[in-house]
Coordinates of C-alpha atoms and ligand atoms in Angstrom, one line a residue:
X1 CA -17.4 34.2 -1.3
X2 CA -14.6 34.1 -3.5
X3 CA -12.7 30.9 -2.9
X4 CA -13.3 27.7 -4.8
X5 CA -11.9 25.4 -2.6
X6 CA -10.5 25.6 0.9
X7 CA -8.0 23.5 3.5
X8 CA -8.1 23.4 7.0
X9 CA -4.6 21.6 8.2
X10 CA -1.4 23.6 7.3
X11 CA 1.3 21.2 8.7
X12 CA 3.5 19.9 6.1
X13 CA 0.9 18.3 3.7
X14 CA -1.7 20.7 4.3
X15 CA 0.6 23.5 3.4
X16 CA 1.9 21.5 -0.1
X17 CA -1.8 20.8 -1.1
X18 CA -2.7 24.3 -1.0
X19 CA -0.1 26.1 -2.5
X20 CA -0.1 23.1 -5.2
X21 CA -4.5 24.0 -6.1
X22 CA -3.2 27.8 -5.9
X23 CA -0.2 27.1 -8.8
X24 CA -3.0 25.6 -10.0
X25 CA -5.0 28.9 -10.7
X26 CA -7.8 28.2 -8.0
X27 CA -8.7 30.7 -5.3
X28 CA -7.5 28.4 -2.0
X29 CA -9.1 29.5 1.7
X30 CA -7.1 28.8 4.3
X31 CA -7.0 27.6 7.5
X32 CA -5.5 26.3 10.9
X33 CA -5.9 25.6 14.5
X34 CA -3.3 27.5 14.7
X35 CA -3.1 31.0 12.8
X36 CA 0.8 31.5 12.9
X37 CA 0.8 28.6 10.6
X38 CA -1.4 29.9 8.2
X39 CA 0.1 33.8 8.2
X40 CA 3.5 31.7 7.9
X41 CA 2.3 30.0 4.3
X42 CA 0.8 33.9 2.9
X43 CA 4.3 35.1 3.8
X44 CA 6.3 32.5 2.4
X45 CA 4.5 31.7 -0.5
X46 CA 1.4 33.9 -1.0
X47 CA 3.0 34.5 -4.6
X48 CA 2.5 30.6 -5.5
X49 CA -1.6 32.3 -6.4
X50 CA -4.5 33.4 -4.5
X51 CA -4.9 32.5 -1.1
X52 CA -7.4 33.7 1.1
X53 CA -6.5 33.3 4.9
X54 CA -8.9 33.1 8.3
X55 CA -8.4 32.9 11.5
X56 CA -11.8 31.9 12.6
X57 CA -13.4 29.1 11.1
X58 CA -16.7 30.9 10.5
X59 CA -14.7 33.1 8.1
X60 CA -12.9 30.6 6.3
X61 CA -16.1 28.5 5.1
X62 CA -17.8 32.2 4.5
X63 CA -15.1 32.9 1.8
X64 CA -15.8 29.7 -0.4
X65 CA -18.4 29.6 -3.3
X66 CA -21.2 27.0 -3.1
X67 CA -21.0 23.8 -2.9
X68 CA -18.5 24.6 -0.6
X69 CA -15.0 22.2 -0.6
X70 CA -13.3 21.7 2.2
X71 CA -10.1 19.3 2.5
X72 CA -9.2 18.2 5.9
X73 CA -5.6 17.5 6.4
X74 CA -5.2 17.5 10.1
X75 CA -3.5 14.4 12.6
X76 CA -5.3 11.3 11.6
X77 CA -7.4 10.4 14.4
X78 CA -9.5 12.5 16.8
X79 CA -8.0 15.6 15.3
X80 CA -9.8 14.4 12.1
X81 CA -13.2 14.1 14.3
X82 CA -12.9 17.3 16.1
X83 CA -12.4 19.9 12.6
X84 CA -15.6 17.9 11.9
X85 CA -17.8 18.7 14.5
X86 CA -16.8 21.8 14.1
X87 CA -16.9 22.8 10.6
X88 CA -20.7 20.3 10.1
X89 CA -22.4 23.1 11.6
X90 CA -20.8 26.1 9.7
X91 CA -21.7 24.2 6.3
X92 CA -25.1 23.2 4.2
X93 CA -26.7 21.2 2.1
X94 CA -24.6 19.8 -0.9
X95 CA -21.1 20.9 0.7
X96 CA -18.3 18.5 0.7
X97 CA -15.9 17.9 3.4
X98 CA -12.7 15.8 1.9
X99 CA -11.0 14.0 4.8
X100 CA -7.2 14.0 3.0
X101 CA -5.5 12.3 5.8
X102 CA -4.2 9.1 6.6
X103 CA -8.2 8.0 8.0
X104 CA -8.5 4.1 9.1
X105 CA -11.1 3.2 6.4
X106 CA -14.1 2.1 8.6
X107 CA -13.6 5.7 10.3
X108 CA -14.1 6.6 6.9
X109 CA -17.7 4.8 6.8
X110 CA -19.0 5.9 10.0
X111 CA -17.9 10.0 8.5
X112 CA -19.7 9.1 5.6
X113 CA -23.0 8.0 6.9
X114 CA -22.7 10.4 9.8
X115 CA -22.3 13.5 6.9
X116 CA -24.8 11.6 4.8
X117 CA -27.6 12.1 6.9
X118 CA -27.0 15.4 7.3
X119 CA -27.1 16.2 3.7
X120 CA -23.3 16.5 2.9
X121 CA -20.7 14.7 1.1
X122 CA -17.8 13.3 2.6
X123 CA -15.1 12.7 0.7
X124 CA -12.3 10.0 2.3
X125 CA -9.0 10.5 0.2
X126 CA -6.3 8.6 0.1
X127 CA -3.3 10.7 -0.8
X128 CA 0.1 9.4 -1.4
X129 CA 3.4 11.1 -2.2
X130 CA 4.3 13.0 1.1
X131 CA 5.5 16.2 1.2
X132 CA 7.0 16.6 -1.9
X133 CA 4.3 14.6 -3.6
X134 CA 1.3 16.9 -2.5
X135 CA 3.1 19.5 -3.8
X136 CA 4.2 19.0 -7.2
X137 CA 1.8 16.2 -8.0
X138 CA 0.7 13.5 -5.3
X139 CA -1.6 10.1 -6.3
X140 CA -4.8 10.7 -5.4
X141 CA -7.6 8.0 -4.0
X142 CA -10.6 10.0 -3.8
X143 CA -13.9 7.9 -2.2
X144 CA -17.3 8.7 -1.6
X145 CA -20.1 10.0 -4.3
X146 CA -20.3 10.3 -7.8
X147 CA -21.9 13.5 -7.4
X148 CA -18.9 14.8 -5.3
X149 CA -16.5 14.1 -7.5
X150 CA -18.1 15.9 -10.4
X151 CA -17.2 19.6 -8.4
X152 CA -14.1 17.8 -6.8
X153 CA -12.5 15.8 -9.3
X154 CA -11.4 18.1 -11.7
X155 CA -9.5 20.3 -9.0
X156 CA -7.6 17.0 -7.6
X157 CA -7.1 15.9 -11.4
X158 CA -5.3 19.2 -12.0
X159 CA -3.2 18.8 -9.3
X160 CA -2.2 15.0 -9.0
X161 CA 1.0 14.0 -11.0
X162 CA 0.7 13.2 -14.6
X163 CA 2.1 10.1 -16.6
X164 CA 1.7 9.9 -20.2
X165 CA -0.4 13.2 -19.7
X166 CA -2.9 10.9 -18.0
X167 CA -3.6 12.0 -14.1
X168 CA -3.1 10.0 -11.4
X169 CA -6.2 10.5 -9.7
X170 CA -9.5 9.1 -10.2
X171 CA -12.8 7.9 -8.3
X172 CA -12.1 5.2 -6.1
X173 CA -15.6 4.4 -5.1
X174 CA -18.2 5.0 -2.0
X175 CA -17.9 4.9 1.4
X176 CA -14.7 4.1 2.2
X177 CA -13.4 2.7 -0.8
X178 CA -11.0 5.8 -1.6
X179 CA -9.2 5.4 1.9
X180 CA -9.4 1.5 1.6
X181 CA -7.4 1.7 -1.2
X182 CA -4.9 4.1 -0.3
X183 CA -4.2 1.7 3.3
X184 CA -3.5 -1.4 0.4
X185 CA -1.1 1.0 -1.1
X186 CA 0.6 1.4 1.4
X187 CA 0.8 -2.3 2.6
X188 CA 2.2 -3.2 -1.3
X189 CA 4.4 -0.4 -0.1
X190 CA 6.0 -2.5 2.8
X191 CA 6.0 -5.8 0.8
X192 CA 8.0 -3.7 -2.1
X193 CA 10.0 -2.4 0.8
X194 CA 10.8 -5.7 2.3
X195 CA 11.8 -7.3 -0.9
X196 CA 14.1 -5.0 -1.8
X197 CA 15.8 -4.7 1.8
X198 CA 15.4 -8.8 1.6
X199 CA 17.8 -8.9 -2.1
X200 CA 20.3 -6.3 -1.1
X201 CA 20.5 -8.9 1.6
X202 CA 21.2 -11.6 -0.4
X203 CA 23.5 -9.8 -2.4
X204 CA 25.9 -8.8 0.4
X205 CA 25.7 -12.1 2.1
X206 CA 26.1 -13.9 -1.4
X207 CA 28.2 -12.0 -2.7
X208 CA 30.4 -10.0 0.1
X209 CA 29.5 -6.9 -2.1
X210 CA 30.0 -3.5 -0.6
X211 CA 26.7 -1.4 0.2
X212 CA 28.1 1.1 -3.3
X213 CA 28.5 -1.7 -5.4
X214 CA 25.2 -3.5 -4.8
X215 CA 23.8 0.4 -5.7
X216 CA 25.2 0.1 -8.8
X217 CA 23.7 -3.5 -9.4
X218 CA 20.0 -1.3 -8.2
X219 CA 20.8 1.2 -10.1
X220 CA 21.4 -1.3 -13.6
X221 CA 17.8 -2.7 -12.2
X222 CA 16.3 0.8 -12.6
X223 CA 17.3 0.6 -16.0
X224 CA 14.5 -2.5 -17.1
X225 CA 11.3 -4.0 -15.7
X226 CA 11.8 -3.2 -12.2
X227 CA 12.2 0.3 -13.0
X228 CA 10.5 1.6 -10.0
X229 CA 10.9 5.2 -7.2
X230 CA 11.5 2.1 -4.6
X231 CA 14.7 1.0 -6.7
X232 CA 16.2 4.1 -7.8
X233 CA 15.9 5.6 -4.1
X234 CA 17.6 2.1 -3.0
X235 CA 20.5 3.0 -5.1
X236 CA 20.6 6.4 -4.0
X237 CA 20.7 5.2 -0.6
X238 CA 23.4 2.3 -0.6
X239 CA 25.6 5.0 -2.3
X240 CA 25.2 7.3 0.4
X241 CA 28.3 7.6 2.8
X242 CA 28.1 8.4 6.6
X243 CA 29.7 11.8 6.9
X244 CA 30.6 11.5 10.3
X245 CA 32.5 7.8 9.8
X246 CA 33.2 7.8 6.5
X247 CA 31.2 4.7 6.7
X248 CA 28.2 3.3 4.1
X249 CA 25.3 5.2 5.0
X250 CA 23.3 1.9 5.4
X251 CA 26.0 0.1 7.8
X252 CA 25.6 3.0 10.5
X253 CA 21.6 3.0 10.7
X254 CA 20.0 0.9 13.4
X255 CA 18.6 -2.3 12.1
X256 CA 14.9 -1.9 13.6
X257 CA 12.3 -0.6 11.3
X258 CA 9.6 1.1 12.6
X259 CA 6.0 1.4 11.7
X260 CA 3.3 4.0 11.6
X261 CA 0.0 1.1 11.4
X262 CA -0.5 1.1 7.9
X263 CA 1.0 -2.2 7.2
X264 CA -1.0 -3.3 10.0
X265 CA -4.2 -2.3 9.0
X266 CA -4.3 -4.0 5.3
X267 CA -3.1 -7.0 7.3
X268 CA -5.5 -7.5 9.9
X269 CA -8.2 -6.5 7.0
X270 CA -6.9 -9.4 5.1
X271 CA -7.6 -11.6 8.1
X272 CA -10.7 -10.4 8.4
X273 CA -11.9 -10.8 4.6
X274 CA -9.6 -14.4 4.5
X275 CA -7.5 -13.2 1.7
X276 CA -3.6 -14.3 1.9
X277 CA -2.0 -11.4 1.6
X278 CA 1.3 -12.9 2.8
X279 CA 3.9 -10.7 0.9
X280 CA 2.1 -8.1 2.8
X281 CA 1.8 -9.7 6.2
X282 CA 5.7 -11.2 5.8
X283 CA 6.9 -7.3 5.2
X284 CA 4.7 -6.6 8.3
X285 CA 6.3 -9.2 10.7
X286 CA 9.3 -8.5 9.4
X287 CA 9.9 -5.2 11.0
X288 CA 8.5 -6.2 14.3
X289 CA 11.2 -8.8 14.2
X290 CA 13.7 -6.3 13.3
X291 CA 12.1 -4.5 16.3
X292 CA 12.4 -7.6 18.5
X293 CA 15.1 -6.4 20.3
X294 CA 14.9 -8.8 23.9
X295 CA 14.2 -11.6 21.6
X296 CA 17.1 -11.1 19.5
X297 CA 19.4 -10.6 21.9
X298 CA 18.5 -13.8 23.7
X299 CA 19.0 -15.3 20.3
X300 CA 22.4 -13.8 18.9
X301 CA 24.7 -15.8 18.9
X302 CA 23.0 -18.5 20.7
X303 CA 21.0 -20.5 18.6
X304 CA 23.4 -22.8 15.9
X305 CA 23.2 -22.1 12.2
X306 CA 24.4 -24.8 10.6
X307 CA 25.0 -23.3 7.6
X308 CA 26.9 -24.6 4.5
X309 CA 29.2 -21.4 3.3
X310 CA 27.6 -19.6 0.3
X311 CA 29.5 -20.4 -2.7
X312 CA 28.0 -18.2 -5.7
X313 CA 30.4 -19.7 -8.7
X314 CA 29.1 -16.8 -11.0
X315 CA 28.5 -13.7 -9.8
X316 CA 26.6 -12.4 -13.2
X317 CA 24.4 -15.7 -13.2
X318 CA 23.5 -14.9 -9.3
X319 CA 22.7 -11.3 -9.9
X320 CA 20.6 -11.8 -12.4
X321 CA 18.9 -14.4 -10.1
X322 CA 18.0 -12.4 -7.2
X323 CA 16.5 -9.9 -9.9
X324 CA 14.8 -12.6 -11.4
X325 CA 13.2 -14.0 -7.9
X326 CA 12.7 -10.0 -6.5
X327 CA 10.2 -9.1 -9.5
X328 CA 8.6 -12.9 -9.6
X329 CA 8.1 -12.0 -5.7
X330 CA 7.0 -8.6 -6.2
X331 CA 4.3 -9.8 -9.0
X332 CA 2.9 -12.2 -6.2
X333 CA 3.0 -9.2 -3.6
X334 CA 1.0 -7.1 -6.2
X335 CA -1.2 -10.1 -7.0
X336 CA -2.3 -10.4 -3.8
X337 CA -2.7 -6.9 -3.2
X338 CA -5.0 -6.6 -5.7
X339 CA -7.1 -9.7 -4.4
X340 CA -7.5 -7.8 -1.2
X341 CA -8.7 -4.7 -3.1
X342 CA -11.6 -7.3 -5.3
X343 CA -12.3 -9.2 -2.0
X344 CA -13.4 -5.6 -0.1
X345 CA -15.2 -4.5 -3.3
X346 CA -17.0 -7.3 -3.4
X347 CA -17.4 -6.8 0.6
X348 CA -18.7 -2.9 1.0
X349 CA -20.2 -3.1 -2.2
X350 CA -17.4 -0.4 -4.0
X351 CA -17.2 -1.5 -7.5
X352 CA -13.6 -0.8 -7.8
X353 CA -11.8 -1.0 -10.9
X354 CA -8.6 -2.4 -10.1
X355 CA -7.2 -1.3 -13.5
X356 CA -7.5 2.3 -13.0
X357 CA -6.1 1.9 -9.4
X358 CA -2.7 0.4 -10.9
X359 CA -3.2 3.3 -13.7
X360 CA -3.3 6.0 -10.7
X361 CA -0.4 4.7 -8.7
X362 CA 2.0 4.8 -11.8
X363 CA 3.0 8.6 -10.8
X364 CA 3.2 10.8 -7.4
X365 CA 2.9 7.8 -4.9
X366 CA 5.6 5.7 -2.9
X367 CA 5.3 2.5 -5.2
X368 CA 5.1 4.1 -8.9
X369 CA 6.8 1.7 -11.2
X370 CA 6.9 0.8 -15.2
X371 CA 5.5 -2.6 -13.9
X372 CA 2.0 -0.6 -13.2
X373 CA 1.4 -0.3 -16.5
X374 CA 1.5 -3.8 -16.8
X375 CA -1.2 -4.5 -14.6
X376 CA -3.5 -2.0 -15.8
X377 CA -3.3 -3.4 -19.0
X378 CA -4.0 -7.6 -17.7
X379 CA -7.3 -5.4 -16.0
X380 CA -7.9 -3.9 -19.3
X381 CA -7.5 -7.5 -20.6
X382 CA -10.3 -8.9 -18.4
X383 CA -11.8 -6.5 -16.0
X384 CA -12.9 -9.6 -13.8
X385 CA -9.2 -11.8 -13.7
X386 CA -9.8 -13.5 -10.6
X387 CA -5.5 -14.0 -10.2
X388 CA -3.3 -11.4 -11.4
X389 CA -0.6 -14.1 -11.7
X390 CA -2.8 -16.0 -14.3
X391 CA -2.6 -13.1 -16.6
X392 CA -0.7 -14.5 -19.4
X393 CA 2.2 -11.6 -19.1
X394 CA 2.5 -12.4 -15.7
X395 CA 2.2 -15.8 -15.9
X396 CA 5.1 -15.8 -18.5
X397 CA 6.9 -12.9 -16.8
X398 CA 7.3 -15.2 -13.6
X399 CA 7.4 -18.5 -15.3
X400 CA 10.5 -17.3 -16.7
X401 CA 12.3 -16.6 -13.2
X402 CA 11.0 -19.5 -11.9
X403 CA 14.1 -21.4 -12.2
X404 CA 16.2 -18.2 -10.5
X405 CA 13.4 -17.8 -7.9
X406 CA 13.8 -21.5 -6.6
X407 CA 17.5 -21.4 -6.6
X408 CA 17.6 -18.2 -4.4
X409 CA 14.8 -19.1 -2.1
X410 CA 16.7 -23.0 -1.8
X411 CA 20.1 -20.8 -1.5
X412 CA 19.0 -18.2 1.4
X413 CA 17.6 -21.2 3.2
X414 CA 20.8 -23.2 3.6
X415 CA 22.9 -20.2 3.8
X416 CA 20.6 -18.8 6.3
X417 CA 19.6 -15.8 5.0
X418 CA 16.2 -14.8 6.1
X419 CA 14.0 -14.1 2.9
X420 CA 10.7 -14.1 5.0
X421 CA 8.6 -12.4 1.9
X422 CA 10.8 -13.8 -1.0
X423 CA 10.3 -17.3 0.5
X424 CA 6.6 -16.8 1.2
X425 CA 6.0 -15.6 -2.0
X426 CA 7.0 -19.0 -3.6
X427 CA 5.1 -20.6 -1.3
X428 CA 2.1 -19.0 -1.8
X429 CA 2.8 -19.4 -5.8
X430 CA 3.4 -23.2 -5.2
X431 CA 0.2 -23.3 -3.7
X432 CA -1.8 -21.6 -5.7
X433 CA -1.0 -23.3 -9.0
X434 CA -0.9 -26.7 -6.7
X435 CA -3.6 -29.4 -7.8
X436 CA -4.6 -30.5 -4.8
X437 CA -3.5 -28.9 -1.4
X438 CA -3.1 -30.8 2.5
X439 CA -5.8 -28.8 3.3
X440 CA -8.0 -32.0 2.6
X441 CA -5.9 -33.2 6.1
X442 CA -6.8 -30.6 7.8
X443 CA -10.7 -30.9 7.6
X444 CA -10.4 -34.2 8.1
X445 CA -8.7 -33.3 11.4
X446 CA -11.2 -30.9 12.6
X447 CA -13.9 -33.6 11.4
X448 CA -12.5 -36.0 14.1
X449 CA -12.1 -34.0 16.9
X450 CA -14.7 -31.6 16.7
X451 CA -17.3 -32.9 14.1
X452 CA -16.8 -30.0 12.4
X453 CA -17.8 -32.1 8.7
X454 CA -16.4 -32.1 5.2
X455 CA -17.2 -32.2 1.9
X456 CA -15.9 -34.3 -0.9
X457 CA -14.4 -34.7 -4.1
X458 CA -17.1 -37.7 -5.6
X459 CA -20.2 -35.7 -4.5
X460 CA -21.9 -33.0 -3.4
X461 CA -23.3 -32.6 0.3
X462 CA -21.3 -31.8 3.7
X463 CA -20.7 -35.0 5.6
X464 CA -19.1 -36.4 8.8
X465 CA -17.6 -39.4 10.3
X466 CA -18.3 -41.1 13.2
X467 CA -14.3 -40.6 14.8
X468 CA -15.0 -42.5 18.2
X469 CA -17.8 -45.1 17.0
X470 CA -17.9 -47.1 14.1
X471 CA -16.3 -44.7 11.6
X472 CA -19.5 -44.8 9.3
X473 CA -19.8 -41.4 7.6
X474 CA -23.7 -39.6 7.5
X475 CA -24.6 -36.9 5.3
X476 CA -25.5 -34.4 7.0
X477 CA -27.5 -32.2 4.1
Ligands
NBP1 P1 0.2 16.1 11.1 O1 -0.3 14.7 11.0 O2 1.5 16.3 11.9 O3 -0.9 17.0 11.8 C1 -0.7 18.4 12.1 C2 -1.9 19.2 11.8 O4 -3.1 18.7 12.5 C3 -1.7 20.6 12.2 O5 -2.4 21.5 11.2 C4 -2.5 20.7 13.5 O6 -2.9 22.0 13.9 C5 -3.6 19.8 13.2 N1 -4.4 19.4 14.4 C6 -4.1 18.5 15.3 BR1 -2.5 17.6 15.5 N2 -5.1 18.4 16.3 C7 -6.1 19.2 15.9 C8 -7.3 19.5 16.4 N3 -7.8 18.9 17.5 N4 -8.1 20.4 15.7 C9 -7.6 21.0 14.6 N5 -6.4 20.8 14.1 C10 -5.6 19.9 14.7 O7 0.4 16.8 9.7 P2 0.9 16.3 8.3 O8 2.2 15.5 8.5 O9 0.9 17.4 7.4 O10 -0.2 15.2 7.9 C11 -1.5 15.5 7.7 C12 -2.3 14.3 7.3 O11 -1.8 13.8 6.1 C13 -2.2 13.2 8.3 O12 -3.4 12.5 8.4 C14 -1.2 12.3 7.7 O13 -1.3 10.9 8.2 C15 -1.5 12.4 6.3 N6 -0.4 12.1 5.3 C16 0.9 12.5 5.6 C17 1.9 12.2 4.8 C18 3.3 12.6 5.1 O14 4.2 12.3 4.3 N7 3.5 13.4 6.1 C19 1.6 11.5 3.6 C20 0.3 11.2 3.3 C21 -0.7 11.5 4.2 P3 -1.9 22.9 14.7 O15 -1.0 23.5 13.7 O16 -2.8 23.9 15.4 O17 -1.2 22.0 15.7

């Protein structure tokens, strides 16, 4: 047994991890369903280090040293289940099986346990980056145990992308805390998305700009605090022209975003812990109205607008708005984000230090930005913030585009531009920060028609009214 670590999945990512551990200096075992894949990687880049190929399973776990290390980085899925099966029986006692791809996090548990009680680790990682990511330096969300990560973690250090010299890898947590995390990312990831689609928007309705001059206004933007992969590949984007029509890229692409279930994963998990992640859940909806297609048809052209004709008197002063209102959204987005990431902890029992999850996503992954930093350092302020916003950077930071944010949002909405996650975004600041919400209404509602009780502001106790008698309220305990 020579090989210190091994992968079993050579598609795309597969293929990128392993050349990336073998530039790394370690021995890497390969393997895949099937073998022209893996004689294809040997050919074409055996001289990126040591590789050391199988066909058969069997042989492929016999080549690596003890504790054996095996990533998975097959098809999410039933692909995932069916390397398992059949590489639990080849392995022993104090091996660990990393599951690298794209796993639903409570698939993530059941592995766990299942490899648990057989005496192995299992290792759910969340990797982000794609292709070119898992190749010259991805972010890396390893779960699981401690013990794991003390044979694992340096390799994935040595191979994640760097910022400041610091890696961008760390442990996530048990269980399924490492592919948890990875599924948030990725739901930030659409709100980020969203916002930026939602400003270029505003910019070309406000300001009739052409797709190449708002890239040069997101291209200025990469230049400060929104400094950000997302931004700078916006720019590079709405600069692109069609080849075939001459055309802005951007005008000849179908308007109907797709989705791979990512987005809808964090979102139905942040229904099912009750934690408003609407910047998320907007971005969400938002492509599967863009993917609405019966319904919009039905509706083009058909329902009025009523719309007052957008008159932007200074084009500086409204640029510098919809900046302003996209990073006050984006903190909220993040904010909440993060909420859902304490709210799961808290849940499963992960202990996860949001700080060093911000510190891990600021190189490799989809969402890396300067504003990361920022986060890891309000987390490094107070390890326990319940409200991102109420960090007093943030707090200021949005305070400040407050006035920009409102003016946008008030704009878009008689204009009728549809800013589903930068118009959320305020609501769910306004309500946040509000003193007292309706929501006193609404158990007062579900008091009267289905006893349902209350509780209230003079004292403690849960009580109810008597709705259809004599309206005398009892305290119930
Ligand atoms: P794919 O997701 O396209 O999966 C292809 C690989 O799965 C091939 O190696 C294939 O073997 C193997 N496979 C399948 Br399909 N069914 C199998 C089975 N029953 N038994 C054994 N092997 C099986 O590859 P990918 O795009 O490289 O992605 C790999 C993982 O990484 C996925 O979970 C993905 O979600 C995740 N991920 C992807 C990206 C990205 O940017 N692409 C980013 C981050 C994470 P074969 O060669 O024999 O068909």
């Amino acid at each position: 047994a020579v090989a210190d670590i091994g992968v079993t999945g050579l598609a795309v990512m597969g293929r990128n991890l392993a050349r990336n551990l073998a530039r790394h200096s370690y021995t890497v075992a390969l393997h895949n369903r099937t073998h022209a894949r893996t004689v294809s990687l040997v050919e074409e880049h055996g001289d990126d280090g040591t590789f050391v190929p199988s066909e058969r399973l069997e042989d492929f776990v016999a080549s690596l040293k003890r504790p054996r290390t095996v990533i998975i980085m097959v098809k999410a899925g039933a692909a995932t289940d069916a390397v398992i099966d059949e590489l639990v029986p080849l392995l022993e006692e104090g091996d660990i099986v990393v599951d690298a791809g794209n796993a639903h996090f409570p698939d993530t548990i059941r592995r766990e346990e299942a490899l648990r009680a057989q005496g192995l680790h299992f290792v759910g990682t969340g990797v982000s980056g794609g292709e070119e990511g898992a190749l010259n330096g991805p972010s890396i969300m390893p779960g699981g145990t401690r013990e794991s990560y003390a044979t694992l973690g340096p390799m994935l250090e040595d191979i994640s992308a760097k910022v400041d010299g610091v890696p961008c890898c760390t442990y996530v947590g048990p269980g399924g805390a490492g592919h948890f995390v990875k599924m948030v990312h990725n739901g930030i990831e659409y709100a980020d998305m969203q916002l930026i689609a939602e400003a270029y928007d505003l910019l070309r309705q406000g300001l009739g700009a052409s797709a190449a001059e708002i890239g040069d206004i997101f291209a200025e933007w990469n230049t400060g605090d929104l400094e950000s992969f997302l931004i700078e590949i916006t720019a590079d984007v709405l600069h692109h022209v069609d080849a075939a029509t001459g055309s802005a890229f951007v005008d000849v692409v179908l308007d109907q975003a797709e989705q791979k279930g990512t987005g809808r994963w964090t979102v139905q998990n942040g229904l099912d812990l009750g934690v408003p992640i609407t910047g998320i859940a907007e971005a969400t909806f938002a492509r599967a109205l863009s993917g609405s297609v019966p319904q919009r048809e039905a509706a083009r052209g058909t329902l009025p607008a009523h719309t007052a004709a957008w008159e932007v008197k200074d084009r500086d002063v409204f640029v510098e708005d919809v900046r302003r209102a996209l990073y006050a959204s984006k903190v909220v987005a993040y904010s909440q984000g993060f909420d859902q990431i304490a709210a799961a902890s808290a849940e499963y029992g992960w202990d996860i230090d949001r700080g060093a999850m911000a510190r891990i996503w600021r190189g490799g992954c989809i969402i890396r930005a300067r504003f990361l930093n920022r986060i890891t350092e309000a987390y490094e302020r107070d390890a326990g913030l319940p409200l991102l916003l109420a960090d007093p950077y943030f707090t200021d930071a949005v305070a400040d585009g407050l006035q920009s944010w409102r003016r946008i949002v008030a704009g878009a909405a008689q204009n009728g531009v549809p800013t589903p996650a930068f118009s959320s975004s305020l609501a769910y600041y306004d309500g946040v920060r509000a003193e007292r919400l309706p929501a006193a209404l609404i158990q007062a509602q579900r008091d009267f028609f289905g006893a349902h009780t209350y509780r209230r502001v003079d004292s403690g106790g849960v009580f109810h009214t008597e709705w259809s008698g004599d309206r005398s309220e009892t305290q119930e305990s």
